[in-house]
PDB file of C-alpha atoms in Angstrom:
ATOM      1  CA  UNK A   5    -141.341 -88.293-151.193  1.00 82.00           C
ATOM      2  CA  UNK A   6    -142.107 -87.760-147.620  1.00 86.00           C
ATOM      3  CA  UNK A   7    -140.858 -88.944-144.228  1.00 87.00           C
ATOM      4  CA  UNK A   8    -143.731 -91.425-144.138  1.00 86.00           C
ATOM      5  CA  UNK A   9    -143.350 -92.725-147.720  1.00 88.00           C
ATOM      6  CA  UNK A  10    -143.579 -96.570-147.868  1.00 85.00           C
ATOM      7  CA  UNK A  11    -141.387 -98.611-150.143  1.00 85.00           C
ATOM      8  CA  UNK A  12    -141.862-101.937-151.703  1.00 82.00           C
ATOM      9  CA  UNK A  13    -138.876-104.062-150.519  1.00 84.00           C
ATOM     10  CA  UNK A  14    -139.274-106.636-153.236  1.00 83.00           C
ATOM     11  CA  UNK A  15    -136.246-109.036-152.974  1.00 87.00           C
ATOM     12  CA  UNK A  16    -135.074-107.301-149.859  1.00 89.00           C
ATOM     13  CA  UNK A  17    -137.674-109.476-148.174  1.00 91.00           C
ATOM     14  CA  UNK A  18    -135.177-112.286-148.551  1.00 94.00           C
ATOM     15  CA  UNK A  19    -132.729-110.781-145.978  1.00 94.00           C
ATOM     16  CA  UNK A  20    -135.052-108.564-143.908  1.00 93.00           C
ATOM     17  CA  UNK A  21    -137.994-111.097-143.317  1.00 95.00           C
ATOM     18  CA  UNK A  22    -137.085-114.630-144.293  1.00 96.00           C
ATOM     19  CA  UNK A  23    -133.408-114.773-143.387  1.00 97.00           C
ATOM     20  CA  UNK A  24    -134.184-112.994-140.091  1.00 97.00           C
ATOM     21  CA  UNK A  25    -136.990-115.588-139.487  1.00 98.00           C
ATOM     22  CA  UNK A  26    -134.660-118.480-140.096  1.00 98.00           C
ATOM     23  CA  UNK A  27    -131.891-117.021-137.852  1.00 98.00           C
ATOM     24  CA  UNK A  28    -134.408-116.621-135.058  1.00 98.00           C
ATOM     25  CA  UNK A  29    -135.373-120.349-135.418  1.00 98.00           C
ATOM     26  CA  UNK A  30    -131.686-121.057-135.393  1.00 98.00           C
ATOM     27  CA  UNK A  31    -131.130-118.913-132.273  1.00 98.00           C
ATOM     28  CA  UNK A  32    -133.975-120.732-130.305  1.00 98.00           C
ATOM     29  CA  UNK A  33    -132.618-124.027-131.241  1.00 98.00           C
ATOM     30  CA  UNK A  34    -135.515-125.185-133.541  1.00 98.00           C
ATOM     31  CA  UNK A  35    -133.291-125.735-136.498  1.00 98.00           C
ATOM     32  CA  UNK A  36    -129.681-125.768-137.388  1.00 98.00           C
ATOM     33  CA  UNK A  37    -128.114-124.269-140.484  1.00 98.00           C
ATOM     34  CA  UNK A  38    -126.642-127.603-141.334  1.00 98.00           C
ATOM     35  CA  UNK A  39    -129.797-129.534-141.039  1.00 98.00           C
ATOM     36  CA  UNK A  40    -130.989-131.131-144.222  1.00 98.00           C
ATOM     37  CA  UNK A  41    -134.111-129.140-145.368  1.00 98.00           C
ATOM     38  CA  UNK A  42    -135.840-132.434-145.805  1.00 98.00           C
ATOM     39  CA  UNK A  43    -135.807-132.891-141.933  1.00 98.00           C
ATOM     40  CA  UNK A  44    -138.497-130.174-141.753  1.00 98.00           C
ATOM     41  CA  UNK A  45    -139.965-130.522-145.318  1.00 98.00           C
ATOM     42  CA  UNK A  46    -139.796-134.224-146.275  1.00 97.00           C
ATOM     43  CA  UNK A  47    -141.265-133.643-149.712  1.00 96.00           C
ATOM     44  CA  UNK A  48    -138.081-131.593-150.460  1.00 97.00           C
ATOM     45  CA  UNK A  49    -135.960-134.890-150.425  1.00 96.00           C
ATOM     46  CA  UNK A  50    -137.400-135.793-153.843  1.00 92.00           C
ATOM     47  CA  UNK A  51    -135.118-135.979-156.824  1.00 94.00           C
ATOM     48  CA  UNK A  52    -131.839-136.207-155.035  1.00 93.00           C
ATOM     49  CA  UNK A  53    -132.214-133.127-152.835  1.00 97.00           C
ATOM     50  CA  UNK A  54    -131.862-135.124-149.443  1.00 96.00           C
ATOM     51  CA  UNK A  55    -128.416-133.602-148.669  1.00 96.00           C
ATOM     52  CA  UNK A  56    -129.465-129.903-149.259  1.00 98.00           C
ATOM     53  CA  UNK A  57    -129.127-127.968-146.153  1.00 98.00           C
ATOM     54  CA  UNK A  58    -130.687-124.843-144.831  1.00 98.00           C
ATOM     55  CA  UNK A  59    -127.305-123.284-145.209  1.00 98.00           C
ATOM     56  CA  UNK A  60    -127.136-124.106-148.940  1.00 98.00           C
ATOM     57  CA  UNK A  61    -130.581-122.369-149.396  1.00 98.00           C
ATOM     58  CA  UNK A  62    -129.423-119.212-147.493  1.00 98.00           C
ATOM     59  CA  UNK A  63    -126.286-118.965-149.666  1.00 97.00           C
ATOM     60  CA  UNK A  64    -128.317-119.562-152.938  1.00 97.00           C
ATOM     61  CA  UNK A  65    -126.087-122.629-153.350  1.00 97.00           C
ATOM     62  CA  UNK A  66    -128.621-125.435-153.090  1.00 97.00           C
ATOM     63  CA  UNK A  67    -128.613-126.102-156.716  1.00 97.00           C
ATOM     64  CA  UNK A  68    -132.198-125.220-157.467  1.00 96.00           C
ATOM     65  CA  UNK A  69    -133.006-123.438-160.667  1.00 94.00           C
ATOM     66  CA  UNK A  70    -132.900-119.754-159.698  1.00 92.00           C
ATOM     67  CA  UNK A  71    -136.290-118.768-161.174  1.00 89.00           C
ATOM     68  CA  UNK A  72    -139.257-120.268-162.893  1.00 90.00           C
ATOM     69  CA  UNK A  73    -142.249-118.483-164.555  1.00 89.00           C
ATOM     70  CA  UNK A  74    -144.880-119.908-162.240  1.00 89.00           C
ATOM     71  CA  UNK A  75    -147.113-117.006-162.694  1.00 85.00           C
ATOM     72  CA  UNK A  76    -147.245-117.701-166.461  1.00 90.00           C
ATOM     73  CA  UNK A  77    -148.134-121.323-165.677  1.00 91.00           C
ATOM     74  CA  UNK A  78    -150.827-120.235-163.291  1.00 90.00           C
ATOM     75  CA  UNK A  79    -152.299-117.778-165.821  1.00 91.00           C
ATOM     76  CA  UNK A  80    -152.437-120.504-168.448  1.00 94.00           C
ATOM     77  CA  UNK A  81    -154.120-122.753-165.960  1.00 92.00           C
ATOM     78  CA  UNK A  82    -156.708-119.963-165.031  1.00 92.00           C
ATOM     79  CA  UNK A  83    -157.440-119.511-168.727  1.00 94.00           C
ATOM     80  CA  UNK A  84    -158.024-123.170-169.365  1.00 96.00           C
ATOM     81  CA  UNK A  85    -160.040-123.886-166.340  1.00 94.00           C
ATOM     82  CA  UNK A  86    -161.567-120.623-165.552  1.00 92.00           C
ATOM     83  CA  UNK A  87    -160.606-121.193-161.916  1.00 91.00           C
ATOM     84  CA  UNK A  88    -158.876-118.204-160.085  1.00 87.00           C
ATOM     85  CA  UNK A  89    -155.445-119.381-158.785  1.00 87.00           C
ATOM     86  CA  UNK A  90    -153.180-116.422-158.494  1.00 84.00           C
ATOM     87  CA  UNK A  91    -153.208-115.012-155.017  1.00 81.00           C
ATOM     88  CA  UNK A  92    -155.113-118.060-153.655  1.00 85.00           C
ATOM     89  CA  UNK A  93    -154.038-120.774-151.205  1.00 87.00           C
ATOM     90  CA  UNK A  94    -154.631-123.347-154.017  1.00 90.00           C
ATOM     91  CA  UNK A  95    -152.212-121.485-156.339  1.00 89.00           C
ATOM     92  CA  UNK A  96    -149.697-121.061-153.669  1.00 90.00           C
ATOM     93  CA  UNK A  97    -149.820-124.632-152.695  1.00 92.00           C
ATOM     94  CA  UNK A  98    -149.477-125.658-156.457  1.00 92.00           C
ATOM     95  CA  UNK A  99    -146.367-123.556-156.738  1.00 93.00           C
ATOM     96  CA  UNK A 100    -144.855-124.668-153.474  1.00 94.00           C
ATOM     97  CA  UNK A 101    -145.492-128.408-154.444  1.00 95.00           C
ATOM     98  CA  UNK A 102    -143.570-127.859-157.684  1.00 94.00           C
ATOM     99  CA  UNK A 103    -140.675-126.034-155.877  1.00 95.00           C
ATOM    100  CA  UNK A 104    -140.387-128.761-153.293  1.00 96.00           C
ATOM    101  CA  UNK A 105    -140.298-131.570-155.852  1.00 94.00           C
ATOM    102  CA  UNK A 106    -138.106-129.814-158.467  1.00 94.00           C
ATOM    103  CA  UNK A 107    -134.767-131.282-159.627  1.00 95.00           C
ATOM    104  CA  UNK A 108    -131.344-129.727-158.870  1.00 97.00           C
ATOM    105  CA  UNK A 109    -129.521-128.007-161.751  1.00 96.00           C
ATOM    106  CA  UNK A 110    -126.127-128.457-159.974  1.00 96.00           C
ATOM    107  CA  UNK A 111    -124.723-130.134-156.871  1.00 96.00           C
ATOM    108  CA  UNK A 112    -125.478-128.372-153.555  1.00 97.00           C
ATOM    109  CA  UNK A 113    -122.577-126.153-152.658  1.00 96.00           C
ATOM    110  CA  UNK A 114    -120.947-126.357-156.284  1.00 96.00           C
ATOM    111  CA  UNK A 115    -122.029-122.826-157.175  1.00 96.00           C
ATOM    112  CA  UNK A 116    -123.905-119.733-155.691  1.00 96.00           C
ATOM    113  CA  UNK A 117    -126.573-118.772-158.082  1.00 95.00           C
ATOM    114  CA  UNK A 118    -128.922-115.960-156.784  1.00 95.00           C
ATOM    115  CA  UNK A 119    -132.517-117.036-157.190  1.00 90.00           C
ATOM    116  CA  UNK A 120    -136.003-117.105-155.814  1.00 92.00           C
ATOM    117  CA  UNK A 121    -136.703-120.846-155.326  1.00 95.00           C
ATOM    118  CA  UNK A 122    -134.226-121.143-152.390  1.00 96.00           C
ATOM    119  CA  UNK A 123    -136.185-118.595-150.542  1.00 95.00           C
ATOM    120  CA  UNK A 124    -139.603-119.859-151.389  1.00 95.00           C
ATOM    121  CA  UNK A 125    -138.313-123.192-149.747  1.00 97.00           C
ATOM    122  CA  UNK A 126    -137.003-121.233-146.697  1.00 97.00           C
ATOM    123  CA  UNK A 127    -140.325-119.434-146.263  1.00 96.00           C
ATOM    124  CA  UNK A 128    -142.064-122.857-146.276  1.00 96.00           C
ATOM    125  CA  UNK A 129    -139.545-124.150-143.829  1.00 98.00           C
ATOM    126  CA  UNK A 130    -140.265-121.237-141.484  1.00 98.00           C
ATOM    127  CA  UNK A 131    -143.908-121.941-141.668  1.00 97.00           C
ATOM    128  CA  UNK A 132    -143.404-125.832-141.070  1.00 98.00           C
ATOM    129  CA  UNK A 133    -141.160-125.366-138.026  1.00 98.00           C
ATOM    130  CA  UNK A 134    -142.969-122.478-136.361  1.00 98.00           C
ATOM    131  CA  UNK A 135    -146.474-123.830-137.207  1.00 98.00           C
ATOM    132  CA  UNK A 136    -147.367-120.274-138.267  1.00 97.00           C
ATOM    133  CA  UNK A 137    -147.655-118.432-141.696  1.00 93.00           C
ATOM    134  CA  UNK A 138    -144.554-116.668-142.603  1.00 94.00           C
ATOM    135  CA  UNK A 139    -146.162-113.110-142.580  1.00 92.00           C
ATOM    136  CA  UNK A 140    -147.643-113.742-139.008  1.00 95.00           C
ATOM    137  CA  UNK A 141    -144.312-115.132-137.756  1.00 97.00           C
ATOM    138  CA  UNK A 142    -142.567-111.957-139.130  1.00 96.00           C
ATOM    139  CA  UNK A 143    -145.209-109.718-137.850  1.00 95.00           C
ATOM    140  CA  UNK A 144    -145.057-110.867-134.251  1.00 96.00           C
ATOM    141  CA  UNK A 145    -141.346-112.005-133.985  1.00 97.00           C
ATOM    142  CA  UNK A 146    -139.633-109.357-136.106  1.00 96.00           C
ATOM    143  CA  UNK A 147    -141.611-106.191-137.313  1.00 95.00           C
ATOM    144  CA  UNK A 148    -143.486-105.539-133.975  1.00 95.00           C
ATOM    145  CA  UNK A 149    -140.399-106.192-131.764  1.00 95.00           C
ATOM    146  CA  UNK A 150    -138.460-103.717-133.873  1.00 94.00           C
ATOM    147  CA  UNK A 151    -141.322-101.158-133.769  1.00 93.00           C
ATOM    148  CA  UNK A 152    -141.570-101.304-137.699  1.00 91.00           C
ATOM    149  CA  UNK A 153    -145.154-100.304-137.648  1.00 87.00           C
ATOM    150  CA  UNK A 154    -145.369 -99.897-141.511  1.00 86.00           C
ATOM    151  CA  UNK A 155    -143.514-103.015-142.501  1.00 89.00           C
ATOM    152  CA  UNK A 156    -145.833-105.879-143.390  1.00 86.00           C
ATOM    153  CA  UNK A 157    -146.799-108.309-146.084  1.00 85.00           C
ATOM    154  CA  UNK A 158    -149.674-107.509-148.390  1.00 77.00           C
ATOM    155  CA  UNK A 159    -151.099-110.660-149.893  1.00 73.00           C
ATOM    156  CA  UNK A 160    -152.269-110.561-153.519  1.00 70.00           C
ATOM    157  CA  UNK A 161    -155.920-110.054-153.534  1.00 70.00           C
ATOM    158  CA  UNK A 162    -158.070-112.673-155.257  1.00 68.00           C
ATOM    159  CA  UNK A 163    -160.845-110.102-156.176  1.00 71.00           C
ATOM    160  CA  UNK A 164    -158.944-107.807-158.351  1.00 68.00           C
ATOM    161  CA  UNK A 165    -158.828-105.190-155.634  1.00 73.00           C
ATOM    162  CA  UNK A 166    -155.706-103.205-154.690  1.00 71.00           C
ATOM    163  CA  UNK A 167    -153.411-105.232-152.235  1.00 71.00           C
ATOM    164  CA  UNK A 168    -153.297-102.352-149.734  1.00 74.00           C
ATOM    165  CA  UNK A 169    -156.098-100.055-148.391  1.00 78.00           C
ATOM    166  CA  UNK A 170    -156.261 -96.585-149.956  1.00 80.00           C
ATOM    167  CA  UNK A 171    -154.846 -94.805-146.948  1.00 82.00           C
ATOM    168  CA  UNK A 172    -151.834 -97.024-147.263  1.00 80.00           C
ATOM    169  CA  UNK A 173    -151.649 -96.888-151.132  1.00 78.00           C
ATOM    170  CA  UNK A 174    -151.378 -93.115-151.072  1.00 82.00           C
ATOM    171  CA  UNK A 175    -148.050 -93.453-149.105  1.00 85.00           C
ATOM    172  CA  UNK A 176    -146.399 -96.120-151.315  1.00 82.00           C
ATOM    173  CA  UNK A 177    -143.721 -95.010-153.605  1.00 83.00           C
ATOM    174  CA  UNK A 178    -143.736 -96.047-157.347  1.00 68.00           C
ATOM    175  CA  UNK A 179    -147.519 -96.655-157.821  1.00 51.00           C
ATOM    176  CA  UNK A 180    -149.147 -97.979-159.829  1.00 47.00           C
ATOM    177  CA  UNK A 181    -146.524-100.646-160.570  1.00 45.00           C
ATOM    178  CA  UNK A 182    -145.967-101.617-156.940  1.00 41.00           C
ATOM    179  CA  UNK A 183    -149.780-102.094-156.380  1.00 41.00           C
ATOM    180  CA  UNK A 184    -150.973-103.536-159.743  1.00 40.00           C
ATOM    181  CA  UNK A 185    -148.420-105.961-160.677  1.00 44.00           C
ATOM    182  CA  UNK A 186    -150.146-109.013-159.303  1.00 40.00           C
ATOM    183  CA  UNK A 187    -148.179-111.454-161.425  1.00 38.00           C
ATOM    184  CA  UNK A 188    -144.665-110.614-160.607  1.00 42.00           C
ATOM    185  CA  UNK A 189    -144.389-112.600-157.388  1.00 41.00           C
ATOM    186  CA  UNK A 190    -145.044-116.309-157.470  1.00 37.00           C
ATOM    187  CA  UNK A 191    -146.191-116.486-153.892  1.00 39.00           C
ATOM    188  CA  UNK A 192    -147.778-113.802-151.727  1.00 37.00           C
ATOM    189  CA  UNK A 193    -145.108-114.105-148.856  1.00 37.00           C
ATOM    190  CA  UNK A 194    -142.466-112.706-151.112  1.00 40.00           C
ATOM    191  CA  UNK A 195    -143.408-109.032-150.732  1.00 44.00           C
ATOM    192  CA  UNK A 196    -142.893-106.754-147.854  1.00 47.00           C
ATOM    193  CA  UNK A 197    -143.582-102.973-147.795  1.00 45.00           C
ATOM    194  CA  UNK A 198    -141.715-100.714-145.295  1.00 45.00           C
ATOM    195  CA  UNK A 199    -140.914 -97.236-144.238  1.00 37.00           C
ATOM    196  CA  UNK A 200    -137.659 -96.414-142.759  1.00 30.00           C
TER     197      UNK A 200
END
């Protein structure tokens, strides 16, 4: 390890990028923590989720299933159709549609269960409110302002090439798992890389 080693933040993306982005939108008055999620994402109201708030999502207490193997469903869909979906806008939209329209597994606020789906919804909410992709919002509003020059999202490439350029890949800790595990994350906004 060197002083310029880059680390995959994986689920630390939730507090470092997504939560910070949500709190910036709260601070500027664009949203409130107690707003229903469906106010910004109308499709989320389906299947009894109209009372789920942004606060519920942030606290992992919305009642959504904590995790679903969307990558497995996309792989199966790719095998059947021959169409490339993982890492594409179509694949991302397909997953997001299923998350937004999913049913609750418990009442909002009844339990706190750590999971990914809450934060997939929060990422979509940031995009809907800011009218900007989450990675661009975080780049301009968080990473650049904090001078985090090596903190960024690397989208999953659709052509099988590495997610990061070679000059960056040489600095990333724990290769090859970090770079080649293209199926682990359901949506490309889930992954942030950083140096401290």
